[in-house]
Structure formats: structure tokens, C-alpha cells
Amino acid sequence: MDQPRRIAIALGDPAGIGAEVALKALANRRVQQAVEPVLFGCRRWLLEQYRALQDQGNPLADPRDLHLVDVPLAEPVHPGQATAAGGAASFAWLTAACRAVLAGHCQALATAPVAKHCWQAAGHAYPGQTERLAQLAGGVKASMLFTARSPRGDWRLNTLLATTHLPLKQAVQTLSPTLVQRQLTVLDRFCRQYRAQPVLKIAGLNPHAGEAGHLGSEECDWLEPCLEEWRARRPDCTVLGPEPPDACWLDAGLAWRGHGQAADGYLALYHDQGLIPTKLIAFDEAVNTTLGLPFIRTSPDHGTAFSLAGQGLAREGSMVAALLAAAELQPLPL
């Protein structure tokens, strides 16, 4: 990029690895060339994290050299200890960072991981950061896309979730022809940034995509008809499926390693259906991108990793990818 992009960075749950992966990522030369960071967190806590990690020999950006919006912790939080205080802090940091982007002070948002159960303990009843951001942006319909650029070419793995942070039983009840068609349209619009006539794959809900109704009827009852209806309206987009879920991403795994062609986008019907193959293929490179907001928001594809916090062992690859994606991607028109 000609000029670094001003990125708001919410530092996530203070008991997790957010500070570590952020400071490691901001020491990366590519990130430094692409990103002008504005951090949202507690200054005293971040300096403590920096000193502890520095003693372990990690290459880190020095918080004293960074623009930090200080939102102090109300009480101490210790690495690896999930608490309501940590949930309250991560919620406040995300909210402040999002409002800075909405006000035009920053151009995009990158978020470190939070613990949803800590949000709940702090009295914030949101399934995740995506839903909070959608509310702050005016109640928009936000979608969760995981994207990663292959290290062996320009092909990009794109997996969109039809449903997000829901128990499996509730996710199945939430699925409908209207939802699937809307999410296909979202995925199609995103993929057209990279290919004029994209190829999309949609996973079935049941084993073997229902096997003609013998292993579940959803595919026959409504999923196949709704795909046919969507195809008729978008003849310049190829939609394959419903595909057996256990084989839907096989071509993506091969393409990631530089072998053959793969689809431009994949639609998963529920959270783990899409995240398991995506993380197996591209764990350190995949980025959680929220579509439907009036700005770009990215996040690593991993969680708070409380068991690793404070030990200097967290890998920053996905945060590096999240920051570079925040600097590269442009929001789609709403």
C-alpha cells in the first residue's frame, strides 16, 4: 500500500493472548508498512504484559511507541484466569474501538479474541463480537466470513457461515431458504472482487447431504429447491451442491497446497461445519472478516487461549493476517 491504513485494534480479553499476538504482530515488518495502529486497552496492563513477554525473549512492538487509547481495567486481571472483569474490559475496549471507526478516526477495525462466557458474566448478553458490532453499526445484518490467501498463488479460501454462534439444535432450527439465499448473495458479492463469475459450493446439512432423503430430509425438502431458485436468478454464478459436508472442502485443501482448482467460496450451514476444514487448511493464515458492516472488521480465527496466556507461546500468524487483511480489504456497499 502507498500509505499505511489507520487500524483500530481492540485488545481482547486481558486474561488471554490478545496483547501477546498484537504486540508480536506489530513487530512484523509487513504489518508496520501497511498499518498505522491505534490500540484500545488498559495502558498499565499492556505495559505489564510487554515487560513479562520481553523477559521471555519475544520480538515485540513497544507499547510506548504506539498510539494507545487508555481504557483502564476496573480491577486486576491475571493471565489465564477468565473473569467477569476481563469480560467487562474486552467489551469496553471493543465498543470504544468500534465507535472510533464509526466516527471516522480509524479506517478499519481488527479485534483480538474475547471469551463469550466472560461477557455473559459481566452482563453483556451477546453471542460474540460480530453481533455487538452489528448493533453498534445500527442493527445491520452481519455475516461471518473466514478468508485466507494461499501461500502458493493468488487463490483465496473463502468460507461463509449461514449461522454463527448458536447451539447446533438452534442453528438447524434457524436455517431457512430465505437465510441460505441471502448468505449466498453475500458470498457471491464478496467473491466477485476476485473473479467475475465465481464458483460457489454449499455444504449439505446431513451426512452424505441426506443421501436422497435416507439420512435426513432437509436437502430434498427445501435446500435443493432454494438453490435452484437462486441459480435461476444468478446465471453468471455457478453454485455446486448441496455437497456432502465431509468432502465439500477437499478441493480447497488441494488448492491451498498448489494442486488443482477450487471453488471461490464455500457456504457452511453451521459454525463447526465451516470452521473445522478452514482451520485445518489455513489455521495461521485464516482471518475472520465481518461482512455487512459499513467498515472492514477482521480478527484472528482462534480464541483467547487462556491456557497459553502469559507464557510467550502464542503464535501471531493469524493476527498478522488479520491486520494485513484490514489494511487491504475494502467494505462492500451496503
Tab-separated table of C-alpha atoms in Angstrom, residues 2-173:
chain	number	residue	atom	x	y	z
A	2	ASP	CA	1.167	3.558	-0.682
A	3	GLN	CA	0.103	4.797	2.748
A	4	PRO	CA	-0.393	2.768	5.936
A	5	ARG	CA	-4.035	2.346	6.866
A	6	ARG	CA	-5.134	3.591	10.291
A	7	ILE	CA	-6.457	0.488	12.060
A	8	ALA	CA	-8.234	0.415	15.427
A	9	ILE	CA	-7.134	-2.654	17.408
A	10	ALA	CA	-9.293	-3.874	20.305
A	11	LEU	CA	-7.004	-5.969	22.506
A	12	GLY	CA	-9.494	-8.654	23.511
A	13	ASP	CA	-9.817	-10.404	26.867
A	14	PRO	CA	-6.954	-9.206	29.103
A	15	ALA	CA	-6.558	-12.710	30.576
A	16	GLY	CA	-5.998	-14.204	27.125
A	17	ILE	CA	-3.348	-13.918	24.424
A	18	GLY	CA	-4.659	-10.731	22.781
A	19	ALA	CA	-1.847	-8.456	23.968
A	20	GLU	CA	0.789	-11.031	23.044
A	21	VAL	CA	-0.371	-11.697	19.484
A	22	ALA	CA	-0.983	-7.974	18.892
A	23	LEU	CA	2.468	-6.869	20.070
A	24	LYS	CA	4.155	-9.704	18.178
A	25	ALA	CA	2.198	-8.894	15.014
A	26	LEU	CA	3.005	-5.185	15.260
A	27	ALA	CA	6.704	-6.087	15.292
A	28	ASN	CA	6.269	-7.686	11.852
A	29	ARG	CA	7.820	-5.579	9.070
A	30	ARG	CA	4.967	-6.168	6.601
A	31	VAL	CA	2.433	-5.081	9.206
A	32	GLN	CA	4.467	-1.979	10.052
A	33	GLN	CA	4.494	-0.979	6.388
A	34	ALA	CA	0.727	-1.483	5.956
A	35	VAL	CA	-0.792	-0.471	9.301
A	36	GLU	CA	-0.895	2.640	11.457
A	37	PRO	CA	-2.198	1.064	14.687
A	38	VAL	CA	-4.443	2.635	17.290
A	39	LEU	CA	-4.742	0.295	20.263
A	40	PHE	CA	-7.710	0.192	22.644
A	41	GLY	CA	-6.927	-1.255	26.065
A	42	CYS	CA	-5.511	-0.523	29.507
A	43	ARG	CA	-2.118	1.207	29.372
A	44	ARG	CA	-0.855	-0.087	32.713
A	45	TRP	CA	-1.903	-3.661	31.923
A	46	LEU	CA	-0.386	-3.543	28.429
A	47	LEU	CA	2.973	-2.322	29.752
A	48	GLU	CA	2.954	-5.138	32.309
A	49	GLN	CA	2.243	-7.641	29.541
A	50	TYR	CA	5.035	-6.175	27.435
A	51	ARG	CA	7.630	-6.414	30.219
A	52	ALA	CA	6.680	-10.007	31.050
A	53	LEU	CA	6.790	-11.110	27.411
A	54	GLN	CA	10.015	-9.215	26.762
A	55	ASP	CA	11.706	-11.175	29.541
A	56	GLN	CA	10.900	-14.346	27.562
A	57	GLY	CA	12.839	-13.104	24.521
A	58	ASN	CA	9.908	-12.408	22.210
A	59	PRO	CA	10.195	-9.839	19.373
A	60	LEU	CA	7.597	-7.262	20.305
A	61	ALA	CA	6.429	-3.785	19.411
A	62	ASP	CA	6.975	-1.430	22.339
A	63	PRO	CA	3.603	-0.054	23.570
A	64	ARG	CA	5.344	3.192	24.498
A	65	ASP	CA	5.897	3.799	20.772
A	66	LEU	CA	2.277	3.097	19.840
A	67	HIS	CA	-0.899	5.176	19.856
A	68	LEU	CA	-2.979	3.742	22.683
A	69	VAL	CA	-6.450	4.851	23.782
A	70	ASP	CA	-6.357	4.104	27.515
A	71	VAL	CA	-9.492	2.396	28.847
A	72	PRO	CA	-8.317	1.292	32.325
A	73	LEU	CA	-9.194	-2.009	33.950
A	74	ALA	CA	-11.580	-1.643	36.869
A	75	GLU	CA	-9.752	-4.409	38.772
A	76	PRO	CA	-6.683	-6.586	38.204
A	77	VAL	CA	-6.913	-9.454	35.713
A	78	HIS	CA	-4.365	-12.270	35.677
A	79	PRO	CA	-3.206	-14.299	32.642
A	80	GLY	CA	-5.238	-17.432	32.112
A	81	GLN	CA	-7.935	-16.566	34.651
A	82	ALA	CA	-11.279	-15.991	32.939
A	83	THR	CA	-13.348	-13.493	34.926
A	84	ALA	CA	-16.267	-11.104	34.611
A	85	ALA	CA	-13.770	-8.245	34.974
A	86	GLY	CA	-11.946	-9.453	31.872
A	87	GLY	CA	-15.240	-9.719	30.021
A	88	ALA	CA	-16.219	-6.190	31.022
A	89	ALA	CA	-12.846	-4.856	29.849
A	90	SER	CA	-12.877	-6.603	26.471
A	91	PHE	CA	-16.451	-5.417	25.885
A	92	ALA	CA	-15.499	-1.818	26.701
A	93	TRP	CA	-12.387	-1.944	24.507
A	94	LEU	CA	-14.313	-3.347	21.539
A	95	THR	CA	-17.059	-0.741	21.941
A	96	ALA	CA	-14.583	2.148	22.104
A	97	ALA	CA	-12.642	0.870	19.083
A	98	CYS	CA	-15.801	0.404	17.012
A	99	ARG	CA	-17.045	3.886	17.844
A	100	ALA	CA	-13.696	5.342	16.772
A	101	VAL	CA	-14.082	3.679	13.369
A	102	LEU	CA	-17.709	4.771	13.009
A	103	ALA	CA	-16.649	8.335	13.844
A	104	GLY	CA	-14.031	8.264	11.071
A	105	HIS	CA	-10.995	8.385	13.375
A	106	CYS	CA	-9.812	4.987	12.061
A	107	GLN	CA	-10.351	3.289	8.700
A	108	ALA	CA	-10.870	-0.315	9.812
A	109	LEU	CA	-11.097	-2.471	12.912
A	110	ALA	CA	-9.074	-5.522	13.989
A	111	THR	CA	-10.104	-7.370	17.127
A	112	ALA	CA	-8.221	-9.757	19.395
A	113	PRO	CA	-10.202	-12.707	20.786
A	114	VAL	CA	-12.754	-12.399	23.600
A	115	ALA	CA	-14.400	-15.021	25.819
A	116	LYS	CA	-18.151	-15.002	25.293
A	117	HIS	CA	-18.842	-16.562	28.697
A	118	CYS	CA	-16.905	-13.718	30.338
A	119	TRP	CA	-19.125	-11.230	28.504
A	120	GLN	CA	-22.134	-13.080	29.853
A	121	ALA	CA	-20.685	-12.998	33.380
A	122	ALA	CA	-20.208	-9.234	33.009
A	123	GLY	CA	-23.850	-8.797	31.986
A	124	HIS	CA	-23.346	-8.421	28.214
A	125	ALA	CA	-25.697	-10.906	26.550
A	126	TYR	CA	-24.188	-11.128	23.060
A	127	PRO	CA	-23.226	-14.361	21.277
A	128	GLY	CA	-19.967	-12.730	20.126
A	129	GLN	CA	-18.206	-9.654	18.832
A	130	THR	CA	-19.942	-9.860	15.448
A	131	GLU	CA	-23.361	-9.309	16.995
A	132	ARG	CA	-22.169	-6.394	19.146
A	133	LEU	CA	-20.591	-4.696	16.143
A	134	ALA	CA	-23.784	-5.145	14.124
A	135	GLN	CA	-25.737	-3.429	16.897
A	136	LEU	CA	-23.283	-0.533	17.153
A	137	ALA	CA	-23.464	-0.089	13.375
A	138	GLY	CA	-27.210	0.447	13.537
A	139	GLY	CA	-28.615	-3.057	13.643
A	140	VAL	CA	-27.238	-4.228	10.281
A	141	LYS	CA	-27.304	-7.884	9.215
A	142	ALA	CA	-23.717	-9.011	9.686
A	143	SER	CA	-22.179	-12.188	8.288
A	144	MET	CA	-19.090	-14.112	9.375
A	145	LEU	CA	-16.614	-14.944	6.608
A	146	PHE	CA	-13.254	-16.668	7.062
A	147	THR	CA	-10.752	-15.804	4.366
A	148	ALA	CA	-7.131	-16.751	3.728
A	149	ARG	CA	-4.781	-16.170	0.822
A	150	SER	CA	-2.957	-19.313	-0.319
A	151	PRO	CA	0.830	-19.178	0.142
A	152	ARG	CA	1.156	-20.879	-3.268
A	153	GLY	CA	-0.647	-18.409	-5.501
A	154	ASP	CA	-3.397	-15.821	-5.652
A	155	TRP	CA	-6.251	-18.208	-4.859
A	156	ARG	CA	-8.176	-17.258	-1.705
A	157	LEU	CA	-10.059	-19.639	0.570
A	158	ASN	CA	-13.408	-18.066	1.498
A	159	THR	CA	-15.819	-19.784	3.896
A	160	LEU	CA	-19.040	-18.015	4.899
A	161	LEU	CA	-21.233	-19.229	7.758
A	162	ALA	CA	-25.002	-19.316	7.294
A	163	THR	CA	-25.447	-19.405	11.087
A	164	THR	CA	-22.825	-18.325	13.612
A	165	HIS	CA	-22.589	-18.725	17.394
A	166	LEU	CA	-25.628	-20.910	18.011
A	167	PRO	CA	-26.084	-24.309	19.664
A	168	LEU	CA	-26.366	-26.918	16.935
A	169	LYS	CA	-30.052	-27.604	17.608
A	170	GLN	CA	-30.853	-23.882	17.365
A	171	ALA	CA	-28.725	-23.490	14.222
A	172	VAL	CA	-30.742	-26.219	12.459
A	173	GLN	CA	-33.985	-24.547	13.526
